[in-house]
Amino acid sequence: MSKEILKGLIELVPEEDIETLYKVVVKFIPEVEPEPDEIESIMAGRKDRTEHGTVPHEAINWI
């Protein structure tokens, strides 16, 4: 089966079933283990957010 045929079949799925189809398809995509520097960056970001909190959108001067 080609990707084009699969794309065509997806177009036939009713809108209310798209979320279910998405969950099934995602299960076939292999997860990639994060690299050590990625884990380090995530941990640094979490620490910063814990220590300093976040800024609400209303507090930012967008101009």
Backbone as JSON, one array per atom type, in Angstrom:
{
  "sequence": "MSKEILKGLIELVPEEDIETLYKVVVKFIPEVEPEPDEIESIMAGRKDRTEHGTVPHEAINWI",
  "N": [[0.86, -1.18, 0.0], [0.57, 2.2, -0.83], [1.69, 5.44, 0.36], [0.08, 7.42, -0.64], [-2.37, 6.12, -1.1], [-3.02, 5.5, 1.53], [-3.27, 8.1, 2.57], [-5.53, 8.88, 1.12], [-7.42, 7.14, 2.21], [-7.54, 8.12, 4.81], [-8.81, 10.51, 4.37], [-11.39, 9.63, 4.1], [-12.3, 9.11, 6.62], [-14.65, 9.87, 9.12], [-15.09, 13.11, 10.61], [-15.54, 13.1, 13.4], [-14.19, 10.85, 14.21], [-11.52, 11.29, 13.91], [-9.75, 11.93, 16.03], [-9.5, 9.49, 17.38], [-8.32, 7.94, 15.37], [-5.93, 9.33, 15.11], [-4.71, 8.79, 17.62], [-4.27, 6.04, 17.34], [-2.5, 5.92, 15.11], [-0.29, 7.35, 16.1], [0.74, 5.57, 17.93], [2.3, 3.89, 16.39], [4.52, 5.3, 15.75], [7.83, 5.47, 16.51], [9.19, 6.29, 19.71], [11.68, 8.65, 20.5], [14.53, 8.56, 22.43], [15.46, 11.14, 24.66], [18.37, 13.21, 24.3], [21.27, 13.53, 26.44], [21.95, 16.3, 26.81], [19.55, 17.5, 26.17], [17.86, 16.62, 28.21], [19.15, 17.84, 30.34], [18.7, 20.54, 29.69], [15.91, 20.67, 29.9], [15.57, 20.12, 32.61], [16.92, 22.37, 33.69], [15.24, 24.41, 32.8], [12.86, 23.76, 34.17], [13.73, 24.13, 36.82], [14.32, 26.88, 36.78], [11.76, 27.93, 36.27], [10.47, 27.09, 38.59], [11.88, 28.52, 40.54], [11.64, 31.21, 39.69], [9.14, 31.57, 38.61], [6.53, 32.4, 36.24], [5.67, 34.76, 33.63], [2.75, 36.57, 33.17], [0.81, 36.92, 30.14], [-0.42, 39.39, 29.92], [1.31, 41.08, 31.23], [3.37, 41.64, 29.56], [4.93, 43.92, 27.38], [3.96, 44.16, 24.31], [4.47, 45.79, 22.22]],
  "CA": [[0.0, 0.0, 0.0], [1.37, 3.42, -0.9], [1.31, 6.53, 1.27], [-1.03, 8.15, -1.27], [-3.6, 5.37, -0.82], [-3.3, 5.7, 2.95], [-3.79, 9.47, 2.7], [-6.89, 8.86, 0.61], [-8.27, 6.45, 3.2], [-7.72, 9.02, 5.94], [-9.82, 11.49, 3.96], [-12.71, 9.02, 4.22], [-12.65, 8.97, 8.04], [-15.51, 10.95, 9.6], [-14.41, 14.08, 11.48], [-15.66, 12.73, 14.81], [-13.29, 9.72, 14.5], [-10.14, 11.67, 13.62], [-8.96, 11.84, 17.26], [-9.22, 8.06, 17.6], [-7.36, 7.54, 14.35], [-4.66, 9.96, 15.48], [-4.14, 8.02, 18.74], [-3.8, 4.75, 16.81], [-1.34, 6.15, 14.25], [0.83, 7.78, 16.93], [1.31, 4.37, 18.58], [3.23, 3.25, 15.47], [5.69, 6.17, 15.57], [8.72, 5.16, 17.63], [9.66, 7.4, 20.53], [13.13, 8.86, 20.48], [15.03, 8.91, 23.75], [16.11, 12.45, 24.65], [19.81, 13.25, 24.5], [21.6, 14.06, 27.77], [21.87, 17.77, 26.86], [18.13, 17.87, 26.14], [17.36, 16.4, 29.57], [19.75, 18.9, 31.15], [17.98, 21.79, 29.38], [14.56, 20.56, 30.46], [15.7, 20.26, 34.07], [17.27, 23.76, 33.97], [14.03, 25.19, 32.6], [11.94, 23.5, 35.28], [14.3, 24.77, 38.0], [14.13, 28.32, 36.61], [10.34, 28.22, 36.43], [10.14, 26.91, 40.01], [12.49, 29.59, 41.31], [11.28, 32.55, 39.24], [7.77, 31.62, 38.13], [6.31, 32.79, 34.85], [5.14, 36.1, 33.43], [1.48, 36.49, 32.43], [0.82, 37.62, 28.86], [-0.86, 40.78, 30.11], [2.41, 41.86, 31.79], [4.38, 41.84, 28.53], [4.69, 45.03, 26.47], [4.11, 43.53, 23.01], [4.72, 46.81, 21.2]],
  "C": [[0.9, 1.24, 0.0], [0.86, 4.45, 0.1], [0.13, 7.3, 0.69], [-2.36, 7.44, -1.02], [-4.0, 5.57, 0.63], [-3.85, 7.1, 3.21], [-5.24, 9.55, 2.23], [-7.86, 8.21, 1.57], [-8.54, 7.35, 4.4], [-8.78, 10.07, 5.61], [-11.24, 10.94, 4.11], [-13.19, 8.91, 5.67], [-13.52, 10.15, 8.47], [-14.77, 11.83, 10.62], [-14.45, 13.67, 12.95], [-14.75, 11.56, 15.2], [-11.82, 10.06, 14.29], [-9.25, 11.53, 14.86], [-8.58, 10.39, 17.56], [-8.18, 7.57, 16.61], [-5.97, 8.09, 14.67], [-3.97, 9.15, 16.58], [-3.59, 6.68, 18.27], [-2.53, 4.94, 16.0], [-0.11, 6.52, 15.08], [1.5, 6.59, 17.61], [2.35, 3.69, 17.68], [4.49, 4.09, 15.21], [6.61, 5.94, 16.76], [9.13, 6.43, 18.38], [11.17, 7.46, 20.48], [13.54, 9.27, 21.89], [15.72, 10.26, 23.69], [17.61, 12.32, 24.91], [20.11, 13.84, 25.88], [21.52, 15.59, 27.86], [20.42, 18.25, 26.82], [17.52, 17.71, 27.53], [17.88, 17.49, 30.49], [19.02, 20.23, 30.93], [16.58, 21.79, 29.97], [14.61, 20.77, 31.97], [16.03, 21.71, 34.46], [16.04, 24.65, 33.82], [13.03, 25.0, 33.72], [12.42, 24.19, 36.56], [14.06, 26.28, 37.94], [12.68, 28.71, 36.84], [9.91, 28.09, 37.89], [10.65, 28.08, 40.84], [11.94, 30.97, 40.96], [9.83, 32.67, 38.75], [7.69, 31.97, 36.66], [5.74, 34.2, 34.8], [3.83, 35.98, 32.65], [1.56, 37.32, 31.14], [0.46, 39.08, 29.0], [0.28, 41.67, 30.61], [3.49, 42.18, 30.75], [3.98, 43.01, 27.64], [4.98, 44.51, 25.06], [4.44, 44.52, 21.9], [6.2, 47.02, 21.0]]
}
